[in-house]
CSV table of C-alpha atoms in Angstrom, one decimal:
chain,number,residue,atom,x,y,z
A,1399,MET,CA,87.4,92.7,134.6
A,1400,ALA,CA,84.6,93.6,137.0
A,1401,SER,CA,85.9,97.1,137.2
A,1402,THR,CA,85.9,97.4,133.5
A,1403,GLU,CA,82.2,96.5,133.3
A,1404,LYS,CA,81.5,99.0,136.1
A,1405,THR,CA,83.3,101.7,134.2
A,1406,ILE,CA,81.3,101.1,131.0
A,1407,LEU,CA,78.0,101.0,132.9
A,1408,LYS,CA,78.5,104.5,134.2
A,1409,LEU,CA,78.0,105.8,130.6
A,1410,LYS,CA,74.3,106.6,130.0
A,1411,LEU,CA,74.0,105.9,126.3
A,1412,PRO,CA,75.6,102.7,124.9
A,1413,THR,CA,77.0,102.5,121.4
A,1414,ASP,CA,74.8,100.6,118.9
A,1415,PRO,CA,76.8,97.4,117.9
A,1416,LEU,CA,75.6,98.0,114.3
A,1417,TRP,CA,78.2,100.8,114.2
A,1418,VAL,CA,80.8,98.0,113.8
A,1419,LYS,CA,79.0,96.1,111.1
A,1420,ASN,CA,77.7,99.1,109.1
A,1421,VAL,CA,80.6,101.6,109.5
A,1422,VAL,CA,83.8,100.2,110.9
A,1423,GLU,CA,84.2,96.9,109.0
A,1424,SER,CA,84.1,98.6,105.6
A,1425,ASN,CA,86.5,101.3,106.7
A,1426,ILE,CA,89.2,99.5,108.7
A,1427,GLU,CA,92.0,101.8,107.3
A,1428,GLU,CA,90.1,104.9,108.4
A,1429,ILE,CA,89.3,103.6,111.9
A,1430,LEU,CA,93.0,102.5,112.4
A,1431,THR,CA,94.3,106.0,111.4
A,1432,ASP,CA,91.8,107.7,113.7
A,1433,HIS,CA,92.6,105.3,116.5
A,1434,ALA,CA,96.4,105.9,116.2
A,1435,PHE,CA,95.8,109.7,116.5
A,1436,CYS,CA,93.6,109.2,119.5
A,1437,GLU,CA,96.5,107.4,121.2
A,1438,GLN,CA,98.9,110.2,120.2
A,1439,LYS,CA,96.5,112.9,121.5
A,1440,ALA,CA,96.1,111.0,124.8
A,1441,ALA,CA,99.9,111.0,125.2
A,1442,SER,CA,100.0,114.7,124.4
A,1443,ASN,CA,97.3,115.4,127.0
A,1444,ALA,CA,99.3,113.6,129.7
A,1445,ILE,CA,102.4,115.6,128.8
A,1446,THR,CA,100.4,118.8,128.9
A,1447,LEU,CA,99.2,117.9,132.4
A,1448,ILE,CA,102.8,117.4,133.5
A,1449,VAL,CA,103.9,120.8,132.0
A,1450,GLN,CA,101.0,122.6,133.7
A,1451,ASN,CA,101.4,120.9,137.1
A,1452,PRO,CA,105.1,120.1,137.7
A,1453,GLU,CA,104.7,120.5,141.4
A,1454,LEU,CA,102.2,117.7,141.7
A,1455,SER,CA,104.7,114.8,141.9
A,1456,ASP,CA,102.2,112.0,142.0
A,1457,LEU,CA,100.4,113.4,138.9
A,1458,VAL,CA,103.7,113.8,137.1
A,1459,GLN,CA,104.6,110.2,137.8
A,1460,GLU,CA,101.2,108.8,136.7
A,1461,MET,CA,101.1,111.0,133.6
A,1462,ALA,CA,104.7,110.0,132.6
A,1463,GLU,CA,103.7,106.3,132.7
A,1464,LEU,CA,100.4,107.0,130.9
A,1465,ALA,CA,102.1,108.9,128.1
A,1466,LYS,CA,104.6,106.1,127.6
A,1467,GLU,CA,101.7,103.5,127.4
A,1468,GLU,CA,99.7,105.7,125.0
A,1469,MET,CA,102.6,106.1,122.7
A,1470,ASP,CA,103.2,102.3,122.9
A,1471,HIS,CA,99.6,101.9,121.8
A,1472,PHE,CA,100.1,104.4,119.0
A,1473,LYS,CA,103.1,102.3,117.8
A,1474,ARG,CA,101.1,99.1,117.9
A,1475,VAL,CA,98.3,100.6,115.9
A,1476,HIS,CA,100.8,102.0,113.4
A,1477,ASP,CA,102.4,98.5,113.2
A,1478,ILE,CA,98.9,97.0,112.3
A,1479,ILE,CA,98.4,99.7,109.7
A,1480,LEU,CA,101.8,98.9,108.0
A,1481,GLU,CA,101.2,95.1,108.3
A,1482,ARG,CA,98.0,95.5,106.4
A,1483,GLY,CA,99.6,97.5,103.6
A,1484,TYR,CA,98.1,100.8,104.7
A,1485,VAL,CA,99.7,104.2,105.4
A,1486,LEU,CA,98.9,106.3,108.4
A,1487,GLY,CA,96.5,109.0,107.1
A,1488,ARG,CA,96.3,112.6,108.2
A,1489,GLU,CA,95.0,113.4,111.7
A,1490,ARG,CA,91.2,113.5,111.9
A,1491,LYS,CA,89.3,116.3,113.6
A,1492,ASP,CA,87.6,114.9,116.8
A,1493,ASP,CA,84.3,116.6,117.0
A,1494,TYR,CA,83.3,114.6,120.0
A,1495,VAL,CA,86.3,115.7,122.1
A,1496,ASN,CA,85.7,119.3,120.9
A,1497,GLU,CA,82.1,119.1,122.2
A,1498,LEU,CA,83.4,117.8,125.6
A,1499,LEU,CA,85.9,120.7,125.8
A,1500,LYS,CA,83.0,123.2,125.8
A,1501,PHE,CA,81.8,121.8,129.1
A,1502,LEU,CA,85.1,122.6,130.9
A,1503,LYS,CA,84.7,125.4,133.5
A,1504,LYS,CA,85.9,128.8,132.5
A,1505,GLY,CA,87.7,130.7,135.2
A,1506,GLY,CA,88.0,129.6,138.8
A,1507,SER,CA,91.2,128.5,140.5
A,1508,ARG,CA,94.0,126.6,138.8
A,1509,ARG,CA,93.0,123.6,141.0
A,1510,ASP,CA,89.3,123.9,139.8
A,1511,GLN,CA,90.6,123.8,136.2
A,1512,LEU,CA,92.8,120.9,136.9
A,1513,ILE,CA,89.9,118.8,138.3
A,1514,ASP,CA,87.8,119.5,135.3
A,1515,ARG,CA,90.7,118.6,133.0
A,1516,LEU,CA,91.2,115.3,134.8
A,1517,LEU,CA,87.5,114.5,134.5
A,1518,PHE,CA,87.5,115.5,130.8
A,1519,ALA,CA,90.3,113.0,130.3
A,1520,ALA,CA,88.5,110.4,132.3
A,1521,MET,CA,85.4,110.8,130.2
A,1522,ILE,CA,87.3,110.3,126.9
A,1523,GLU,CA,88.9,107.1,128.4
A,1524,ALA,CA,85.5,105.8,129.6
A,1525,ARG,CA,83.9,106.3,126.1
A,1526,SER,CA,87.0,104.8,124.4
A,1527,CYS,CA,86.8,101.8,126.7
A,1528,GLU,CA,83.1,101.4,125.8
A,1529,ARG,CA,83.8,101.7,122.1
A,1530,PHE,CA,86.7,99.2,122.3
A,1531,LYS,CA,84.4,96.7,124.1
A,1532,VAL,CA,81.8,97.1,121.3
A,1533,LEU,CA,84.5,96.6,118.7
A,1534,SER,CA,86.0,93.6,120.4
A,1535,GLU,CA,82.6,91.9,120.7
A,1536,ASN,CA,81.3,92.6,117.2
A,1537,ILE,CA,84.2,92.9,114.7
A,1538,GLY,CA,84.6,89.8,112.5
A,1539,ASP,CA,88.4,90.2,112.5
A,1540,LYS,CA,89.8,87.9,115.2
A,1541,PHE,CA,93.1,89.7,115.6
A,1542,LEU,CA,91.4,93.1,116.0
A,1543,SER,CA,88.8,91.6,118.3
A,1544,GLU,CA,91.6,90.4,120.7
A,1545,PHE,CA,93.5,93.6,120.3
A,1546,TYR,CA,90.6,95.8,121.2
A,1547,HIS,CA,89.7,93.6,124.1
A,1548,GLU,CA,93.2,94.2,125.5
A,1549,LEU,CA,93.0,97.9,125.0
A,1550,MET,CA,89.5,98.1,126.5
A,1551,ILE,CA,91.0,96.9,129.8
A,1552,SER,CA,93.9,99.4,129.5
A,1553,GLU,CA,91.5,102.3,128.9
A,1554,ALA,CA,89.5,101.3,132.0
A,1555,GLY,CA,92.7,101.6,134.0
A,1556,HIS,CA,93.4,105.0,132.6
A,1557,TYR,CA,89.9,106.2,133.4
A,1558,THR,CA,90.5,105.0,137.0
A,1559,THR,CA,93.8,106.9,137.2
A,1560,PHE,CA,92.2,110.2,136.2
A,1561,ILE,CA,89.3,109.8,138.6
A,1562,LYS,CA,91.7,108.9,141.4
A,1563,LEU,CA,93.8,112.0,140.7
A,1564,ALA,CA,90.8,114.2,140.5
A,1565,LYS,CA,89.7,113.1,144.0
A,1566,LYS,CA,93.3,113.3,145.4
A,1567,TYR,CA,93.7,117.0,144.3
A,1568,ALA,CA,90.0,118.1,144.8
A,1569,GLU,CA,90.6,120.3,147.8
A,1570,GLY,CA,87.0,120.1,149.0
A,1571,GLN,CA,85.4,119.9,145.6
A,1572,ASP,CA,82.6,117.4,145.1
A,1573,VAL,CA,84.2,115.3,142.4
A,1574,ASP,CA,81.4,112.7,142.2
A,1575,LYS,CA,78.8,115.5,141.7
A,1576,ARG,CA,80.9,117.1,138.9
A,1577,TRP,CA,81.5,113.7,137.3
A,1578,ASN,CA,77.8,113.0,137.2
A,1579,GLU,CA,77.4,116.4,135.5
A,1580,PHE,CA,79.9,115.3,132.9
A,1581,LEU,CA,78.0,112.0,132.4
A,1582,ASP,CA,74.8,113.9,131.8
A,1583,TYR,CA,76.4,116.2,129.3
A,1584,GLU,CA,78.2,113.4,127.5
A,1585,ALA,CA,74.9,111.5,127.2
A,1586,VAL,CA,73.5,114.4,125.2
A,1587,VAL,CA,76.6,114.9,123.1
A,1588,ILE,CA,77.0,111.2,122.2
A,1589,GLN,CA,73.5,111.0,120.6
A,1590,ASN,CA,75.0,112.7,117.6
A,1591,TYR,CA,77.8,110.2,117.2
A,1592,GLY,CA,78.2,106.5,116.3
A,1593,LYS,CA,77.8,107.0,112.5
A,1594,LYS,CA,81.4,107.6,111.4
A,1595,GLU,CA,84.5,105.5,110.9
A,1596,THR,CA,86.3,107.1,113.9
A,1597,VAL,CA,86.7,105.9,117.5
A,1598,HIS,CA,84.4,108.6,118.8
A,1599,GLY,CA,82.5,109.4,115.6
């Protein structure tokens, strides 16, 4: 749990808890659909990393496990959607993730691009972890509160995995320096979010 708190504290701008009361609680069906697709996209990202880096056996093993876990989360969110009489809606555009994509390095070696891609994934996991913490502590629905607390811990583990892999394959790159640059950039981006019924919105 301590590592979870440490993960969250690395982010420079916390989510306003009023996001839960003012936006999420009146749009549970919307947030669940968006959350389901966030899990699906996370699984797809892990698979893409495998396809692009098949020679990195440790990465392949880690991403295979992560993809499995993310799809399990997708199924669990979908089960909640069905139990509540909803239907999974269409995929939502994730403007937050698209903003983060703009920060990825253009050009450079394949390894440079891999490190950036791993840090990009770590950033999404860190913010998702923080959002799930805010949800778990502020939502009036006891079942969802416990569910998001569990997923918060899982997302913290995923964040750690991506940071660990970035450092493993860095080949002399200063990963901590680049991660701090990501944190600074994300702090600017996130100022425009926290107003919509999406996990990152």
